[in-house]
mmCIF file of C-alpha atoms and ligand atoms in Angstrom:
data_model
loop_
_atom_site.group_PDB
_atom_site.id
_atom_site.type_symbol
_atom_site.label_atom_id
_atom_site.label_comp_id
_atom_site.label_asym_id
_atom_site.label_seq_id
_atom_site.Cartn_x
_atom_site.Cartn_y
_atom_site.Cartn_z
ATOM 1 C CA MET A 268 0.014 0.145 -0.104
ATOM 2 C CA ILE A 269 2.977 1.970 0.878
ATOM 3 C CA LYS A 270 6.433 1.660 -0.754
ATOM 4 C CA LEU A 271 9.295 3.815 0.157
ATOM 5 C CA HIS A 272 12.612 3.075 -1.767
ATOM 6 C CA ASN A 273 16.076 4.513 -0.442
ATOM 7 C CA ILE A 274 14.226 7.404 0.912
ATOM 8 C CA GLU A 275 16.875 10.574 2.263
ATOM 9 C CA LYS A 276 15.565 13.726 3.801
ATOM 10 C CA VAL A 277 18.236 16.544 4.234
ATOM 11 C CA TYR A 278 16.755 19.633 6.082
ATOM 12 C CA ARG A 279 19.058 22.589 4.453
ATOM 13 C CA THR A 280 19.726 26.119 6.021
ATOM 14 C CA ASP A 281 22.392 28.755 5.272
ATOM 15 C CA THR A 282 24.618 26.995 7.384
ATOM 16 C CA ILE A 283 23.507 23.556 8.650
ATOM 17 C CA GLU A 284 22.905 20.591 7.175
ATOM 18 C CA THR A 285 20.872 17.928 8.768
ATOM 19 C CA LEU A 286 20.261 14.516 7.562
ATOM 20 C CA ALA A 287 17.043 14.140 8.901
ATOM 21 C CA LEU A 288 16.372 10.080 6.642
ATOM 22 C CA ASN A 289 19.128 8.424 5.698
ATOM 23 C CA GLY A 290 17.879 5.898 3.230
ATOM 24 C CA ILE A 291 14.618 4.334 4.483
ATOM 25 C CA SER A 292 12.961 1.458 2.750
ATOM 26 C CA LEU A 293 9.713 0.180 4.197
ATOM 27 C CA ASP A 294 7.046 -1.698 2.231
ATOM 28 C CA ILE A 295 3.471 -1.500 4.148
ATOM 29 C CA GLU A 296 1.281 -3.969 3.474
ATOM 30 C CA LYS A 297 -2.686 -3.316 2.661
ATOM 31 C CA GLY A 298 -4.628 -3.597 6.127
ATOM 32 C CA GLU A 299 -1.416 -3.485 8.071
ATOM 33 C CA PHE A 300 -1.317 -1.306 11.237
ATOM 34 C CA LEU A 301 2.640 -0.463 11.023
ATOM 35 C CA SER A 302 3.854 1.791 14.351
ATOM 36 C CA VAL A 303 7.074 3.791 14.168
ATOM 37 C CA MET A 304 9.024 4.523 17.654
ATOM 38 C CA GLY A 305 12.327 6.205 18.185
ATOM 39 C CA PRO A 306 13.961 9.193 20.373
ATOM 40 C CA SER A 307 13.256 12.584 19.544
ATOM 41 C CA GLY A 308 14.637 13.823 16.593
ATOM 42 C CA CYS A 309 15.672 10.687 14.980
ATOM 43 C CA GLY A 310 13.068 11.603 12.063
ATOM 44 C CA LYS A 311 9.147 10.024 12.432
ATOM 45 C CA SER A 312 8.114 13.024 11.730
ATOM 46 C CA THR A 313 9.481 13.799 8.742
ATOM 47 C CA LEU A 314 8.972 9.954 7.719
ATOM 48 C CA LEU A 315 5.144 10.191 8.189
ATOM 49 C CA ASN A 316 4.918 13.707 6.397
ATOM 50 C CA ILE A 317 6.783 12.398 3.280
ATOM 51 C CA MET A 318 4.476 9.329 3.666
ATOM 52 C CA GLY A 319 1.596 12.002 4.063
ATOM 53 C CA LEU A 320 3.100 13.852 0.555
ATOM 54 C CA LEU A 321 3.185 17.206 3.228
ATOM 55 C CA ASP A 322 6.584 17.573 2.394
ATOM 56 C CA GLU A 323 9.457 16.062 -0.391
ATOM 57 C CA PRO A 324 12.107 13.700 -0.122
ATOM 58 C CA SER A 325 15.427 14.784 -1.337
ATOM 59 C CA SER A 326 16.124 11.667 -2.789
ATOM 60 C CA GLY A 327 14.544 8.168 -2.768
ATOM 61 C CA ALA A 328 10.811 6.934 -4.602
ATOM 62 C CA ILE A 329 7.514 6.523 -3.192
ATOM 63 C CA THR A 330 4.510 4.434 -4.319
ATOM 64 C CA ILE A 331 1.071 4.947 -2.555
ATOM 65 C CA ALA A 332 -1.613 2.867 -3.412
ATOM 66 C CA GLY A 333 -0.059 1.691 -6.522
ATOM 67 C CA GLU A 334 0.680 5.629 -7.568
ATOM 68 C CA LYS A 335 3.754 7.036 -8.232
ATOM 69 C CA ILE A 336 3.848 10.415 -6.633
ATOM 70 C CA ASP A 337 6.645 11.918 -8.442
ATOM 71 C CA ARG A 338 4.886 12.280 -11.494
ATOM 72 C CA MET A 339 2.356 14.125 -9.867
ATOM 73 C CA SER A 340 1.392 17.643 -9.803
ATOM 74 C CA ASP A 341 0.875 19.798 -6.481
ATOM 75 C CA GLN A 342 -2.795 19.887 -7.330
ATOM 76 C CA GLN A 343 -2.848 16.153 -7.827
ATOM 77 C CA LEU A 344 -1.467 16.188 -4.532
ATOM 78 C CA ALA A 345 -3.540 17.840 -2.595
ATOM 79 C CA HIS A 346 -6.496 15.868 -4.341
ATOM 80 C CA PHE A 347 -4.591 12.437 -3.960
ATOM 81 C CA ARG A 348 -4.088 13.563 0.117
ATOM 82 C CA ASN A 349 -7.859 14.866 0.544
ATOM 83 C CA LYS A 350 -9.422 11.521 -0.992
ATOM 84 C CA ARG A 351 -7.019 8.603 -0.087
ATOM 85 C CA LEU A 352 -5.472 9.549 3.054
ATOM 86 C CA GLY A 353 -6.387 10.374 6.606
ATOM 87 C CA PHE A 354 -4.510 12.615 9.246
ATOM 88 C CA ILE A 355 -4.591 12.094 12.817
ATOM 89 C CA PHE A 356 -2.007 14.649 15.008
ATOM 90 C CA GLN A 357 -1.081 14.700 18.668
ATOM 91 C CA SER A 358 -2.528 17.846 19.362
ATOM 92 C CA TYR A 359 -5.741 17.521 17.564
ATOM 93 C CA HIS A 360 -5.942 20.372 14.771
ATOM 94 C CA LEU A 361 -9.780 21.154 15.389
ATOM 95 C CA ILE A 362 -11.026 24.467 14.794
ATOM 96 C CA ASN A 363 -12.279 25.913 17.854
ATOM 97 C CA ASP A 364 -15.141 27.990 16.401
ATOM 98 C CA LEU A 365 -16.711 25.180 14.443
ATOM 99 C CA HIS A 366 -18.865 22.814 16.290
ATOM 100 C CA VAL A 367 -17.795 18.997 16.317
ATOM 101 C CA LEU A 368 -20.051 18.359 13.237
ATOM 102 C CA ASP A 369 -18.759 21.374 11.088
ATOM 103 C CA ASN A 370 -15.412 19.902 12.267
ATOM 104 C CA VAL A 371 -15.911 16.513 10.468
ATOM 105 C CA GLU A 372 -17.779 17.811 7.602
ATOM 106 C CA LEU A 373 -14.189 19.939 6.470
ATOM 107 C CA PRO A 374 -12.900 16.911 4.112
ATOM 108 C CA LEU A 375 -15.894 17.059 2.412
ATOM 109 C CA LEU A 376 -16.524 20.268 1.926
ATOM 110 C CA TYR A 377 -13.334 20.806 -0.076
ATOM 111 C CA ARG A 378 -14.871 18.041 -2.134
ATOM 112 C CA LYS A 379 -17.709 19.742 -3.003
ATOM 113 C CA VAL A 380 -20.179 17.108 -1.279
ATOM 114 C CA ASN A 381 -23.422 18.326 -1.044
ATOM 115 C CA ALA A 382 -24.875 19.836 2.558
ATOM 116 C CA LYS A 383 -27.224 17.170 3.216
ATOM 117 C CA GLU A 384 -24.831 14.441 2.145
ATOM 118 C CA ARG A 385 -21.949 16.184 4.294
ATOM 119 C CA ARG A 386 -23.983 15.925 7.420
ATOM 120 C CA ARG A 387 -25.232 12.276 6.571
ATOM 121 C CA LEU A 388 -21.421 11.066 6.826
ATOM 122 C CA ALA A 389 -20.063 13.530 9.380
ATOM 123 C CA THR A 390 -23.169 12.046 11.862
ATOM 124 C CA GLN A 391 -22.053 8.559 10.473
ATOM 125 C CA ALA A 392 -18.331 8.867 11.255
ATOM 126 C CA LEU A 393 -19.396 10.369 14.650
ATOM 127 C CA GLU A 394 -21.101 7.233 15.331
ATOM 128 C CA LYS A 395 -18.208 5.020 14.603
ATOM 129 C CA VAL A 396 -15.828 6.914 16.832
ATOM 130 C CA GLY A 397 -19.096 6.827 19.833
ATOM 131 C CA LEU A 398 -19.654 10.806 19.964
ATOM 132 C CA SER A 399 -23.101 10.752 18.381
ATOM 133 C CA ASN A 400 -23.991 12.958 22.378
ATOM 134 C CA ARG A 401 -21.593 15.842 21.295
ATOM 135 C CA LEU A 402 -22.692 16.622 17.743
ATOM 136 C CA LYS A 403 -23.373 20.757 18.572
ATOM 137 C CA HIS A 404 -20.476 20.745 20.990
ATOM 138 C CA PHE A 405 -17.334 23.181 20.444
ATOM 139 C CA PRO A 406 -14.159 21.293 20.851
ATOM 140 C CA THR A 407 -13.659 23.307 23.657
ATOM 141 C CA GLN A 408 -16.536 22.138 25.582
ATOM 142 C CA LEU A 409 -14.740 18.524 25.116
ATOM 143 C CA SER A 410 -12.019 16.363 27.017
ATOM 144 C CA GLY A 411 -8.608 15.547 25.206
ATOM 145 C CA GLY A 412 -10.349 11.756 24.245
ATOM 146 C CA GLN A 413 -13.219 13.401 23.090
ATOM 147 C CA LYS A 414 -11.381 15.759 20.675
ATOM 148 C CA GLN A 415 -9.370 13.050 19.515
ATOM 149 C CA ARG A 416 -12.316 11.351 18.447
ATOM 150 C CA VAL A 417 -13.671 13.873 16.461
ATOM 151 C CA ALA A 418 -10.496 14.297 14.986
ATOM 152 C CA ILE A 419 -10.562 10.320 13.570
ATOM 153 C CA ALA A 420 -14.144 11.077 12.726
ATOM 154 C CA ARG A 421 -12.497 13.993 10.223
ATOM 155 C CA ALA A 422 -10.056 11.635 9.325
ATOM 156 C CA ILE A 423 -12.544 8.872 8.435
ATOM 157 C CA VAL A 424 -15.113 10.818 7.119
ATOM 158 C CA GLY A 425 -13.898 10.212 3.384
ATOM 159 C CA GLU A 426 -13.510 6.657 3.894
ATOM 160 C CA PRO A 427 -9.435 6.627 3.131
ATOM 161 C CA GLU A 428 -7.718 3.643 2.793
ATOM 162 C CA ILE A 429 -4.657 4.872 4.914
ATOM 163 C CA ILE A 430 -4.257 6.702 8.123
ATOM 164 C CA LEU A 431 -1.374 8.536 9.278
ATOM 165 C CA ALA A 432 -1.312 9.204 13.039
ATOM 166 C CA ASP A 433 1.363 11.280 14.624
ATOM 167 C CA GLU A 434 1.431 9.827 18.487
ATOM 168 C CA PRO A 435 -2.353 9.987 18.646
ATOM 169 C CA THR A 436 -2.103 9.150 22.424
ATOM 170 C CA GLY A 437 0.786 11.659 23.408
ATOM 171 C CA ASN A 438 -1.180 14.167 25.216
ATOM 172 C CA LEU A 439 -3.605 11.938 26.654
ATOM 173 C CA ASP A 440 -3.771 9.528 29.958
ATOM 174 C CA SER A 441 -3.961 6.115 29.900
ATOM 175 C CA ALA A 442 -7.588 5.699 29.978
ATOM 176 C CA MET A 443 -8.113 7.603 27.118
ATOM 177 C CA GLY A 444 -5.083 6.592 25.097
ATOM 178 C CA ASN A 445 -6.498 3.071 25.247
ATOM 179 C CA GLU A 446 -10.378 4.013 23.855
ATOM 180 C CA ILE A 447 -8.090 5.831 21.404
ATOM 181 C CA MET A 448 -6.290 2.816 20.564
ATOM 182 C CA ASP A 449 -9.118 0.911 20.187
ATOM 183 C CA ILE A 450 -10.715 2.741 17.637
ATOM 184 C CA LEU A 451 -7.769 2.790 15.632
ATOM 185 C CA LEU A 452 -7.675 -1.165 16.121
ATOM 186 C CA GLN A 453 -11.140 -1.607 14.942
ATOM 187 C CA LEU A 454 -11.257 0.836 12.164
ATOM 188 C CA ASN A 455 -8.093 -1.412 10.997
ATOM 189 C CA SER A 456 -9.505 -4.918 11.630
ATOM 190 C CA ARG A 457 -12.852 -3.898 10.724
ATOM 191 C CA ASP A 458 -12.716 -1.194 7.587
ATOM 192 C CA LYS A 459 -9.460 -2.986 6.459
ATOM 193 C CA THR A 460 -7.597 0.558 6.905
ATOM 194 C CA THR A 461 -3.919 0.495 6.474
ATOM 195 C CA ILE A 462 -2.762 2.648 9.743
ATOM 196 C CA VAL A 463 1.221 3.938 10.392
ATOM 197 C CA MET A 464 1.185 5.566 13.908
ATOM 198 C CA VAL A 465 4.277 7.342 15.184
ATOM 199 C CA THR A 466 4.184 6.883 19.287
ATOM 200 C CA HIS A 467 6.280 6.983 21.825
ATOM 201 C CA ASP A 468 4.164 4.409 23.957
ATOM 202 C CA GLU A 469 5.692 0.603 23.638
ATOM 203 C CA VAL A 470 1.929 -0.199 24.969
ATOM 204 C CA MET A 471 0.761 0.466 22.320
ATOM 205 C CA ALA A 472 3.077 -0.140 19.655
ATOM 206 C CA LYS A 473 2.549 -3.694 20.577
ATOM 207 C CA LYS A 474 -1.222 -3.818 19.814
ATOM 208 C CA THR A 475 0.192 -3.141 16.089
ATOM 209 C CA HIS A 476 1.326 -5.635 13.657
ATOM 210 C CA ARG A 477 4.626 -4.383 13.312
ATOM 211 C CA LEU A 478 7.277 -1.962 15.006
ATOM 212 C CA VAL A 479 9.898 0.088 12.778
ATOM 213 C CA ARG A 480 12.630 1.704 15.168
ATOM 214 C CA LEU A 481 14.499 4.856 13.719
ATOM 215 C CA PHE A 482 17.914 6.067 15.184
ATOM 216 C CA ASP A 483 19.014 8.985 13.768
ATOM 217 C CA GLY A 484 17.685 8.803 10.625
ATOM 218 C CA THR A 485 18.005 5.085 10.004
ATOM 219 C CA GLN A 486 15.836 2.124 10.321
ATOM 220 C CA VAL A 487 17.379 -0.061 13.313
ATOM 221 C CA GLN A 488 14.493 -2.235 13.155
HETATM 222 P P1 ADP B 272 11.075 13.290 15.503
HETATM 223 O O1 ADP B 272 9.478 12.910 14.894
HETATM 224 O O2 ADP B 272 11.510 11.991 15.599
HETATM 225 O O3 ADP B 272 11.216 13.918 16.911
HETATM 226 P P2 ADP B 272 11.910 15.173 13.262
HETATM 227 O O4 ADP B 272 11.073 13.808 11.822
HETATM 228 O O5 ADP B 272 10.917 15.937 13.918
HETATM 229 O O6 ADP B 272 12.019 14.051 14.696
HETATM 230 O O7 ADP B 272 13.407 15.811 12.931
HETATM 231 C C1 ADP B 272 14.165 14.876 12.280
HETATM 232 C C2 ADP B 272 15.590 15.643 12.128
HETATM 233 O O8 ADP B 272 15.212 16.478 11.160
HETATM 234 C C3 ADP B 272 15.857 16.622 13.834
HETATM 235 O O9 ADP B 272 17.373 16.828 13.761
HETATM 236 C C4 ADP B 272 15.192 17.649 13.154
HETATM 237 O O10 ADP B 272 15.869 19.001 13.623
HETATM 238 C C5 ADP B 272 15.629 17.906 11.874
HETATM 239 N N1 ADP B 272 14.411 18.900 11.226
HETATM 240 C C6 ADP B 272 13.280 18.559 11.605
HETATM 241 N N2 ADP B 272 12.490 19.474 10.518
HETATM 242 C C7 ADP B 272 13.194 20.625 9.988
HETATM 243 C C8 ADP B 272 13.382 21.911 9.459
HETATM 244 N N3 ADP B 272 11.695 22.018 9.009
HETATM 245 N N4 ADP B 272 14.419 22.093 9.165
HETATM 246 C C9 ADP B 272 15.465 22.036 9.853
HETATM 247 N N5 ADP B 272 15.969 20.801 10.481
HETATM 248 C C10 ADP B 272 14.814 20.610 10.338
HETATM 249 P P1 ADP B 273 -12.841 14.213 31.261
HETATM 250 O O1 ADP B 273 -12.985 14.125 32.932
HETATM 251 O O2 ADP B 273 -13.118 13.213 30.598
HETATM 252 O O3 ADP B 273 -11.380 15.185 30.836
HETATM 253 P P2 ADP B 273 -14.399 16.655 31.283
HETATM 254 O O4 ADP B 273 -14.652 16.599 32.478
HETATM 255 O O5 ADP B 273 -13.426 17.495 30.680
HETATM 256 O O6 ADP B 273 -14.195 15.095 30.736
HETATM 257 O O7 ADP B 273 -15.878 16.694 30.645
HETATM 258 C C1 ADP B 273 -16.410 15.777 31.280
HETATM 259 C C2 ADP B 273 -18.062 16.274 30.096
HETATM 260 O O8 ADP B 273 -18.534 17.417 30.168
HETATM 261 C C3 ADP B 273 -17.637 16.247 28.283
HETATM 262 O O9 ADP B 273 -18.289 15.011 28.244
HETATM 263 C C4 ADP B 273 -17.901 17.567 28.028
HETATM 264 O O10 ADP B 273 -18.339 17.012 26.866
HETATM 265 C C5 ADP B 273 -18.566 18.089 29.076
HETATM 266 N N1 ADP B 273 -18.141 19.395 28.979
HETATM 267 C C6 ADP B 273 -16.642 20.032 29.062
HETATM 268 N N2 ADP B 273 -16.834 21.408 29.506
HETATM 269 C C7 ADP B 273 -17.832 21.596 28.772
HETATM 270 C C8 ADP B 273 -18.272 22.874 28.500
HETATM 271 N N3 ADP B 273 -17.766 24.214 28.828
HETATM 272 N N4 ADP B 273 -19.731 22.929 28.046
HETATM 273 C C9 ADP B 273 -20.390 21.762 27.597
HETATM 274 N N5 ADP B 273 -19.974 20.723 27.948
HETATM 275 C C10 ADP B 273 -18.815 20.371 28.624
#
């Protein structure tokens, strides 16, 4: 589902060059749930951003869902991201002055889905994450775990094949973290969604199919 071949990423400023990824090759199968661990600064977010087509590698090749990425224009990339990928972040990235339903509808608005259908799909996604009773709440009125469930609903509302999650349980206590992890495990097993998750939590990582460890931009496991 995601193939990375010899990915290198160099960040250059006037004075410093940082080799953030040093030749990463990975083959992630459809339906796989992969976790990525490693110390701060080892390249985890860079790797996830490259898989999510938010950042370009300095060299190497990426194929996602059979499509070679380097042949796409920026517009095609944006469209591909919106249609095929779902993103979840540690800090939720919700829009505070939109209520829960409107937050979840956002990816569909971009796709020009009509209002009635947007509402139907967003309501359905919120049912999946067990948040049907908070549709008109605003993010500031929700607990951390509830905010992350809204973010998951937003990520899955367009039925993406792949979910990329950057420390989705990083801001949550262990009870809420486990709830979020259970939702991700269910999306993976029931809907066959491929998931790549960056985490600092060995317990969460053990629940996934495979663990990749990075150190200084190199895969060590
Ligand atoms: P992690 O997510 O594992 O903490 P990152 O992928 O964020 O690691 O960063 C990997 C390395 O690249 C670090 O050394 C970091 O300082 C560097 N880096 C990340 N983003 C940038 C950037 N925009 N410009 C320069 N260096 C960066
Ligand atoms: P937790 O203890 O799980 O962190 P909170 O104590 O923050 O949860 O909230 C408990 C419940 O009250 C949540 O379900 C949340 O939706 C609701 N809630 C919290 N703050 C507000 C608010 N300002 N307005 C309306 N509902 C709120």
